[in-house]
Coordinates of C-alpha atoms and ligand atoms in Angstrom, one line a residue:
M1 CA 115.5 112.1 109.9
A2 CA 114.4 111.1 106.5
S3 CA 113.6 107.6 107.6
L4 CA 111.5 109.0 110.5
H5 CA 109.6 111.0 107.9
D6 CA 109.1 107.9 105.8
R7 CA 107.6 106.0 108.8
I8 CA 105.3 109.0 109.6
E9 CA 104.0 108.8 106.0
G10 CA 103.6 105.0 106.3
V11 CA 101.0 105.1 109.0
L12 CA 97.9 106.3 107.1
L13 CA 99.2 104.8 103.8
G14 CA 99.6 101.4 105.5
T15 CA 96.1 101.6 107.0
A16 CA 94.6 102.5 103.6
V17 CA 96.3 99.8 101.6
G18 CA 95.4 97.1 104.2
D19 CA 91.8 98.2 104.0
A20 CA 91.7 98.3 100.2
L21 CA 93.4 94.9 99.9
G22 CA 91.0 93.3 102.4
A23 CA 87.8 95.0 101.0
P24 CA 86.9 92.3 98.4
Y25 CA 87.2 89.5 100.9
E26 CA 85.1 90.9 103.7
F27 CA 83.0 88.3 105.5
G28 CA 84.6 85.5 103.5
P29 CA 86.2 82.4 105.0
P30 CA 89.9 82.3 105.8
R31 CA 92.0 82.1 102.6
G32 CA 94.7 79.5 102.4
P33 CA 98.0 79.9 100.5
E34 CA 96.5 78.3 97.4
L35 CA 94.1 81.3 97.0
D36 CA 95.1 84.7 95.7
V37 CA 94.9 87.9 97.7
V38 CA 94.9 90.8 95.2
M39 CA 93.7 94.3 95.2
A40 CA 91.0 93.5 92.7
G41 CA 87.9 95.1 94.2
G42 CA 84.6 93.3 94.6
G43 CA 81.1 93.9 95.8
P44 CA 80.7 97.7 95.9
W45 CA 84.4 98.3 95.9
E46 CA 86.6 99.3 92.9
P47 CA 90.1 97.9 92.8
G48 CA 92.2 99.8 95.3
E49 CA 89.2 101.6 96.9
W50 CA 89.3 101.8 100.7
T51 CA 86.3 101.4 102.9
D52 CA 84.9 102.9 106.1
D53 CA 88.0 102.1 108.1
T54 CA 90.2 104.5 106.1
A55 CA 87.4 107.0 105.5
M56 CA 86.8 107.4 109.2
A57 CA 90.5 107.6 109.9
L58 CA 90.9 110.3 107.3
A59 CA 88.2 112.4 108.9
I60 CA 90.3 112.3 112.1
A61 CA 93.4 113.0 110.1
E62 CA 91.9 116.0 108.4
V63 CA 91.1 117.6 111.7
A64 CA 94.5 116.7 113.2
A65 CA 96.2 118.1 110.1
T66 CA 94.9 121.6 110.9
G67 CA 96.9 121.5 114.1
A68 CA 93.9 121.2 116.3
D69 CA 94.4 119.5 119.7
L70 CA 92.3 116.3 119.4
R71 CA 91.8 116.4 123.2
G72 CA 89.6 119.5 122.9
E73 CA 85.9 119.5 122.4
P74 CA 86.0 121.7 119.2
A75 CA 88.3 119.2 117.5
Q76 CA 86.1 116.2 118.5
D77 CA 83.0 118.1 117.4
A78 CA 84.6 118.6 114.0
I79 CA 85.5 114.9 113.8
V80 CA 82.0 113.6 114.5
A81 CA 80.5 116.2 112.1
R82 CA 82.8 114.9 109.4
W83 CA 81.9 111.3 110.2
C84 CA 78.2 112.3 109.9
E85 CA 78.8 113.9 106.5
W86 CA 80.7 110.9 105.3
S87 CA 78.0 108.4 106.6
R88 CA 75.3 110.0 104.5
D89 CA 76.5 108.6 101.2
A90 CA 78.9 105.9 102.5
K91 CA 78.9 102.5 100.9
D92 CA 79.2 100.8 104.3
V93 CA 79.0 102.0 107.9
G94 CA 79.5 99.7 110.9
I95 CA 76.3 98.9 112.8
Q96 CA 77.5 100.4 116.1
T97 CA 78.9 103.5 114.4
R98 CA 75.7 104.1 112.4
A99 CA 73.5 103.7 115.4
V100 CA 75.5 106.2 117.5
L101 CA 75.9 108.8 114.7
R102 CA 72.2 108.6 113.9
E103 CA 71.1 109.0 117.5
A104 CA 73.6 111.8 118.2
A105 CA 72.5 113.7 115.2
R106 CA 68.8 113.4 116.0
G107 CA 67.1 116.8 116.4
G108 CA 70.1 119.0 115.8
A109 CA 73.7 119.3 114.9
I110 CA 75.9 116.4 116.1
T111 CA 78.5 117.2 118.8
A112 CA 81.1 115.0 120.5
H113 CA 79.2 115.3 123.7
R114 CA 76.0 114.0 122.2
A115 CA 78.0 111.2 120.4
R116 CA 79.5 110.0 123.7
L117 CA 76.1 110.0 125.4
A118 CA 74.6 108.0 122.5
A119 CA 77.6 105.6 122.6
A120 CA 77.0 105.0 126.4
A121 CA 73.3 104.6 125.9
R122 CA 73.8 102.1 123.2
H123 CA 76.2 100.2 125.4
E124 CA 73.5 100.2 128.2
S125 CA 70.7 99.0 125.9
V126 CA 72.6 96.4 123.9
G127 CA 74.8 95.2 126.7
R128 CA 78.0 95.6 124.7
S129 CA 79.8 98.0 122.3
G130 CA 83.1 96.3 121.7
G131 CA 83.1 96.1 117.9
N132 CA 86.3 96.8 116.1
G133 CA 85.0 100.1 114.6
S134 CA 87.0 102.4 116.8
L135 CA 90.3 100.5 116.5
M136 CA 90.2 100.4 112.7
R137 CA 90.3 104.2 112.5
A138 CA 92.7 105.0 115.4
A139 CA 96.0 105.3 113.5
P140 CA 96.0 109.1 112.9
V141 CA 95.7 109.8 116.6
A142 CA 99.2 108.3 117.1
L143 CA 100.6 110.8 114.6
A144 CA 99.1 113.7 116.4
Y145 CA 101.0 112.9 119.7
L146 CA 104.3 111.5 118.6
D147 CA 106.0 113.8 121.2
D148 CA 103.6 113.0 124.1
E149 CA 102.8 109.5 125.0
D150 CA 100.5 110.3 127.9
A151 CA 98.4 112.7 125.8
L152 CA 98.3 110.0 123.1
A153 CA 96.8 107.5 125.5
T154 CA 94.2 109.9 126.8
T155 CA 93.2 111.0 123.3
A156 CA 93.1 107.5 121.8
R157 CA 90.6 106.5 124.4
A158 CA 88.6 109.7 124.0
I159 CA 88.3 109.3 120.3
S160 CA 87.3 105.6 120.7
E161 CA 84.6 106.6 123.2
L162 CA 82.9 108.9 120.6
T163 CA 81.2 105.8 119.3
H164 CA 82.4 102.8 121.4
F165 CA 81.8 102.9 125.1
D166 CA 83.3 99.5 125.9
P167 CA 86.6 99.7 127.8
D168 CA 88.0 96.9 125.6
A169 CA 87.7 99.2 122.6
G170 CA 89.4 102.1 124.4
D171 CA 92.2 99.8 125.7
A172 CA 92.8 98.4 122.2
C173 CA 93.1 101.9 120.8
V174 CA 95.5 103.0 123.5
L175 CA 97.7 99.9 123.0
W176 CA 97.7 100.1 119.2
C177 CA 98.3 103.8 119.0
S178 CA 101.2 103.5 121.6
A179 CA 102.7 100.8 119.4
I180 CA 102.4 103.0 116.3
R181 CA 104.1 105.9 118.1
H182 CA 106.9 103.5 119.2
A183 CA 107.2 102.1 115.7
V184 CA 107.5 105.5 114.1
H185 CA 110.2 106.5 116.5
T186 CA 112.2 103.2 116.5
G187 CA 111.1 101.1 113.6
E188 CA 110.3 98.3 116.2
L189 CA 107.1 96.4 116.4
D190 CA 106.0 96.0 120.1
V191 CA 102.4 96.1 121.1
R192 CA 103.2 95.9 124.8
V193 CA 104.7 99.4 125.1
G194 CA 101.4 101.0 126.0
L195 CA 100.4 98.6 128.7
R196 CA 101.2 101.1 131.5
H197 CA 98.4 103.3 130.3
L198 CA 95.8 100.7 131.1
E199 CA 94.1 100.3 134.5
P200 CA 96.3 98.1 136.6
G201 CA 93.6 95.4 136.8
R202 CA 93.3 95.1 133.0
R203 CA 97.0 94.8 132.2
E204 CA 97.3 91.1 133.0
M205 CA 94.3 90.4 130.9
W206 CA 95.7 92.2 127.9
L207 CA 99.1 90.6 128.4
S208 CA 97.5 87.2 128.2
R209 CA 95.4 88.2 125.1
I210 CA 98.6 89.4 123.4
G211 CA 100.4 86.2 124.3
S212 CA 97.6 84.0 122.9
A213 CA 97.6 86.0 119.7
E214 CA 101.3 85.3 119.2
A215 CA 100.7 81.6 119.8
S216 CA 97.9 81.5 117.3
T217 CA 97.5 82.0 113.5
P218 CA 95.3 84.9 112.4
S219 CA 92.6 82.7 111.0
A220 CA 92.4 80.6 114.3
I221 CA 91.2 83.7 116.2
P222 CA 87.4 83.6 115.9
G223 CA 85.0 86.5 115.7
N224 CA 87.3 89.3 114.6
G225 CA 84.4 91.7 114.4
W226 CA 85.0 92.0 118.2
V227 CA 87.7 94.6 118.9
V228 CA 89.8 92.2 121.0
A229 CA 89.8 89.5 118.3
A230 CA 90.6 92.1 115.6
F231 CA 93.5 93.3 117.6
Q232 CA 94.7 89.8 118.2
A233 CA 94.3 88.8 114.5
A234 CA 96.2 91.8 113.4
W235 CA 99.0 91.2 115.9
S236 CA 99.1 87.6 115.1
A237 CA 99.4 88.4 111.3
I238 CA 102.4 90.6 112.1
T239 CA 104.2 88.3 114.6
T240 CA 103.6 85.0 112.9
T241 CA 104.7 86.2 109.5
Q242 CA 108.3 85.6 109.1
V243 CA 110.5 88.7 108.4
P244 CA 112.3 87.8 105.1
P245 CA 116.1 87.8 105.2
E246 CA 117.8 90.8 103.5
D247 CA 119.2 89.1 100.4
P248 CA 118.8 91.5 97.5
A249 CA 120.7 89.3 95.1
H250 CA 117.9 86.8 95.5
G251 CA 115.0 89.3 95.5
S252 CA 114.4 89.0 99.2
F253 CA 114.0 92.1 101.4
R254 CA 113.4 92.5 105.1
A255 CA 110.9 95.4 104.5
D256 CA 108.8 93.1 102.4
H257 CA 107.5 92.0 105.8
F258 CA 105.0 94.8 105.4
R259 CA 103.4 93.2 102.3
L260 CA 103.5 89.7 103.6
A261 CA 102.0 90.5 107.0
V262 CA 99.2 92.7 105.5
D263 CA 98.5 89.7 103.2
A264 CA 98.4 87.4 106.2
A265 CA 95.9 89.7 107.9
V266 CA 93.6 89.5 104.9
R267 CA 93.8 85.8 104.9
A268 CA 92.4 85.7 108.5
G269 CA 88.9 85.9 106.8
N270 CA 85.7 87.6 108.1
D271 CA 86.4 91.3 108.8
T272 CA 89.4 91.2 106.4
D273 CA 89.6 94.9 105.5
T274 CA 89.5 96.0 109.2
V275 CA 92.1 93.4 110.4
A276 CA 94.4 94.4 107.5
A277 CA 93.8 98.1 108.1
I278 CA 94.8 97.7 111.7
A279 CA 97.8 95.7 110.9
G280 CA 98.8 98.0 108.0
G281 CA 98.8 101.1 110.2
L282 CA 101.3 99.6 112.6
L283 CA 103.4 97.9 109.9
G284 CA 103.5 101.2 107.9
A285 CA 104.7 102.9 111.1
A286 CA 107.6 100.4 111.4
Y287 CA 108.7 100.1 107.8
G288 CA 107.6 103.4 106.3
A289 CA 105.8 104.4 103.2
S290 CA 108.7 103.2 101.1
A291 CA 107.9 99.6 102.0
V292 CA 104.3 99.8 100.6
P293 CA 104.2 98.0 97.3
L294 CA 103.9 100.5 94.4
Q295 CA 101.3 98.3 92.7
W296 CA 99.0 98.8 95.7
R297 CA 99.9 102.5 96.0
R298 CA 99.0 103.0 92.4
L299 CA 95.4 101.7 92.7
L300 CA 94.6 103.3 96.0
H301 CA 91.7 105.7 96.3
G302 CA 88.5 106.5 98.2
W303 CA 86.5 109.0 100.2
P304 CA 86.8 112.0 100.2
G305 CA 88.2 111.7 96.6
L306 CA 91.8 111.1 97.5
T307 CA 94.5 108.8 96.2
A308 CA 97.7 107.6 97.8
R309 CA 99.3 111.0 97.3
G310 CA 96.6 112.7 99.3
V311 CA 96.8 110.1 102.1
V312 CA 100.6 110.6 102.3
A313 CA 100.2 114.4 102.2
L314 CA 98.0 114.4 105.3
A315 CA 100.5 112.6 107.5
S316 CA 103.2 115.3 107.8
P317 CA 101.0 118.2 108.8
I318 CA 99.5 116.0 111.6
A319 CA 103.0 115.2 113.0
R320 CA 103.9 118.9 112.6
R321 CA 100.8 120.2 114.3
G322 CA 99.4 121.8 111.3
K323 CA 102.5 123.5 110.0
P324 CA 102.4 123.4 106.2
D325 CA 104.9 121.7 103.9
T326 CA 107.5 124.3 102.8
F327 CA 109.1 122.2 100.1
D328 CA 109.5 124.1 96.9
Y329 CA 108.2 121.9 94.1
R330 CA 109.0 124.5 91.4
Y331 CA 112.6 123.2 91.0
R332 CA 113.8 126.5 89.7
G333 CA 116.6 126.1 87.2
Y334 CA 115.7 122.6 86.1
E335 CA 113.0 123.7 83.6
V336 CA 114.7 122.2 80.5
G337 CA 116.5 119.0 81.6
A338 CA 117.3 115.9 79.7
L339 CA 115.0 113.7 77.7
T340 CA 116.0 110.5 75.8
P341 CA 114.6 107.1 75.0
H342 CA 115.9 104.2 77.1
P343 CA 118.7 102.5 75.1
Y344 CA 117.0 99.1 75.3
D345 CA 113.3 100.2 75.2
P346 CA 112.3 103.3 73.3
Q347 CA 108.9 103.3 74.9
V348 CA 110.5 104.2 78.2
L349 CA 111.6 107.8 78.1
L350 CA 114.2 109.0 80.6
G351 CA 114.0 112.6 81.6
G352 CA 114.1 115.4 84.2
I353 CA 111.3 117.4 85.8
G354 CA 110.9 119.5 82.7
A355 CA 109.7 116.5 80.8
L356 CA 106.9 116.0 83.3
W357 CA 105.8 119.6 82.9
R358 CA 105.8 119.4 79.1
L359 CA 104.8 115.8 78.7
P360 CA 106.3 114.3 75.5
H361 CA 103.7 113.2 72.9
G362 CA 102.7 109.5 73.3
V363 CA 103.5 109.2 77.0
D364 CA 100.6 107.7 78.8
A365 CA 102.1 106.7 82.2
V366 CA 104.5 108.5 84.5
V367 CA 106.9 107.2 87.2
S368 CA 108.3 110.0 89.3
L369 CA 111.4 109.3 91.3
C370 CA 111.3 112.7 93.0
R371 CA 108.7 114.7 94.9
V372 CA 106.3 116.5 92.5
G373 CA 103.8 119.2 93.2
G374 CA 100.1 118.4 93.1
D375 CA 99.6 120.6 90.0
A376 CA 102.1 118.5 88.1
V377 CA 100.2 115.2 88.6
R378 CA 98.1 114.1 85.6
T379 CA 94.8 112.4 86.6
D380 CA 94.1 111.0 83.2
M381 CA 96.9 108.4 83.2
P382 CA 98.7 106.3 85.8
H383 CA 101.2 108.3 87.8
V384 CA 103.3 106.5 90.3
E385 CA 105.4 108.3 92.8
V386 CA 108.5 106.5 94.2
R387 CA 110.2 107.7 97.3
L388 CA 113.8 107.9 96.4
I389 CA 116.2 110.6 97.7
D390 CA 119.4 111.4 95.9
R391 CA 121.9 111.1 98.8
D392 CA 124.6 108.8 99.9
D393 CA 123.3 108.6 103.5
P394 CA 121.6 105.2 104.2
D395 CA 119.1 107.0 106.5
E396 CA 117.7 108.8 103.5
N397 CA 116.6 105.6 101.7
P398 CA 116.0 103.0 104.4
H399 CA 114.9 100.3 101.9
L400 CA 116.9 101.4 98.9
D401 CA 117.2 97.9 97.3
L402 CA 113.5 97.2 97.7
V403 CA 112.5 100.6 96.4
L404 CA 114.7 100.3 93.3
T405 CA 113.3 96.9 92.6
E406 CA 109.8 98.1 93.1
A407 CA 110.3 101.1 90.8
V408 CA 111.5 98.7 88.1
R409 CA 108.6 96.3 88.7
V410 CA 106.1 99.1 88.2
V411 CA 107.8 100.3 85.0
E412 CA 107.6 96.6 83.8
E413 CA 104.0 96.4 84.7
L414 CA 103.1 99.6 82.9
R415 CA 105.0 98.4 79.8
S416 CA 103.3 95.0 79.9
Q417 CA 100.0 97.0 79.6
G418 CA 101.4 98.6 76.4
R419 CA 102.0 102.0 77.9
T420 CA 104.7 104.5 77.0
V421 CA 106.3 105.5 80.3
L422 CA 108.1 108.7 81.3
L423 CA 110.6 107.7 84.0
H424 CA 111.9 110.9 85.5
C425 CA 113.5 112.7 88.5
V426 CA 114.6 116.3 88.9
S427 CA 117.6 116.3 86.5
A428 CA 118.0 112.7 85.4
L429 CA 121.5 112.6 86.8
S430 CA 121.3 110.0 89.6
R431 CA 117.9 108.5 90.3
T432 CA 116.7 108.1 86.8
P433 CA 119.8 106.4 85.4
T434 CA 120.0 104.1 88.4
V435 CA 116.4 102.8 87.9
A436 CA 116.9 102.8 84.1
A437 CA 120.0 100.6 84.5
L438 CA 118.2 98.1 86.7
Y439 CA 115.3 98.0 84.3
G440 CA 117.6 97.6 81.3
A441 CA 119.6 94.8 83.1
R442 CA 116.4 92.8 83.8
L443 CA 115.0 93.4 80.3
Q444 CA 118.2 92.3 78.4
G445 CA 119.7 89.9 81.0
V446 CA 122.9 91.9 81.1
S447 CA 124.8 93.1 84.1
C448 CA 123.7 96.4 85.8
E449 CA 127.2 97.8 85.1
R450 CA 126.8 97.2 81.4
A451 CA 123.2 98.5 81.4
L452 CA 124.4 101.6 83.3
R453 CA 127.1 102.3 80.8
D454 CA 124.6 102.2 78.0
V455 CA 122.2 104.4 79.9
Q456 CA 125.0 106.9 80.5
A457 CA 125.8 106.9 76.8
A458 CA 122.2 108.1 76.2
L459 CA 122.3 110.5 79.2
P460 CA 125.9 111.8 79.1
D461 CA 125.7 113.8 82.3
A462 CA 124.3 110.9 84.3
H463 CA 126.4 109.9 87.3
P464 CA 124.5 108.0 90.0
N465 CA 125.6 108.6 93.6
A466 CA 127.8 106.1 95.3
A467 CA 125.0 104.6 97.4
F468 CA 123.0 103.9 94.2
R469 CA 125.9 102.4 92.4
T470 CA 126.6 100.1 95.3
A471 CA 122.9 99.1 95.4
L472 CA 123.1 98.2 91.7
Q473 CA 126.1 95.9 92.5
R474 CA 124.1 94.2 95.3
L475 CA 121.1 93.8 93.1
D476 CA 123.1 92.7 90.1
P477 CA 123.1 88.9 90.6
G478 CA 119.3 89.1 91.1
V479 CA 118.4 90.9 87.9
L480 CA 116.6 87.9 86.6
V481 CA 114.7 87.2 89.8
R482 CA 111.2 88.5 89.3
Ligands
MG1 MG1 85.6 98.4 106.3

C-alpha cells in the first residue's frame, strides 16, 4: 500500500508544482521547444511560489484534513471563510471568484449559502460563469472521497458551485476529480471514468470535447481561461506527451512523464499556471509524489506559509478523514549513528538521523532519505526530503531508479552551489550508502559496484538491501548520463 500512499501524496504536490512552474509564464504566448520552462518566478511570484490555484485548493484541503464532511454546510462555510481570509492579501484572485466572494461577504460573515447565491446572481447578470477558477482548486475534493465515488461527484459539483454556477464548471470538476480518484487507486490516467455522473444529455458533449483534446496539442486549444478549454489543454498535455520508455541505463524513466506533461501544460500559454496545476493534480495522482522532481519540490512554497513538506503532510489526513499521522519520528535507539565524509567528496557527509539532530559544523544543506519530524527541519538552509523506503518490496518504491537518480541530482546541484551537504537516513545502513554510491560513481566515472565498495569502507556497517543493489546494477551503465 506504500505506492497508494505515494499517489495520495502526489495529488496536492502535483497541483502545487504545476502552479508554481506555470506562474511566471501566465498570459504569455505558447512556448515552443526552443524556450525554457523553469521554476524561476517572475512578476509578483518568487521562484517556486504557487498562486491562487494552490492557495484555494489548500483552503479546501485544510478543512478536509480535519475530517469534516465537505458535503455539509459547516465545512463549506469554513471553506468560503478561509477563501475570504486568503483573498484579503492575495497577490492575485480570479475575476469571477473575487466578485462572488466580495458580494457574499457584503454586510456580514460569508457563508456557503450566500456564496452560492452570489455565484448564481453573477451568472445571471454576466450571462456566463464558466471560468477555470473552480477546476483549478478541485483536487483535494478527490482525496476526501477516495472510498465513495458518488459522494465525490456530488461534492465536486457543490464546491465548484460555491463560486461558479455554470454547469460546465461543475461537470469539469466532477470528471477531473473522478479521474484523480481513479488514478490514485490504479495509477491509470483516464478522464472518462466519471462520465456516468453527468446528466445524460451532457455526456456526449463531453466525450466529444475529450476526443478533440486528444487530437489537439495544448497550445492549439484557444481561450484556456474557459473551464472547458483549460480541462482540454490539461488533458491534451497529458495524453499528447509521450510516456518515456523505462530505460534506467540511459537515464530514461516512465514516471518522468509527470515532469514532461506538466512542462507541456505550461507551454500551452495563456493561463499557464492553472492549466499546469490542473494537469499536475491528475499526474501526481497517477505517478505519486515520488515522481515530482526534487528541484521543483525544493523551491515550492506559498500561502499560507507552507513548503512542499506542508503540502504533502495535508494529503494523508484528508484521505484518512482527519485521523492524525501516528508515525514515530523520534527514531528511538538511533540517536548516535554513523557520520563520515564521502570517500570521493569530503563536502558530502554521510550519516544517520543523529547527524541531523546535531548538525555537524559547516553543513549548510541537508538531503533526508527517510521521513523526518517537522521539528528536525532547518528553515535556514535547503532541506530536501526524498521518499525512499528501506525495503525489498517493489511496491514500497514504485519509481526506485528515478528516485535514486533524482536524489543524486539534487546532491550534485547543492554541491555545484558550493554547499556542504549532509546526506542521511535513519541509520546509514541501506539508503545512504546506495545514494552515496551512485553519487560517487557519477562523480568519479567508476562503476556503482566499485563506488559502493569504497562507501562501505567508510561506513563499515553499510549493507544496502537487495532491491537497492539491483537498482544500482540497472543504473550502472548510465552513471555518466546526466
Ligand atoms: Mg493562478
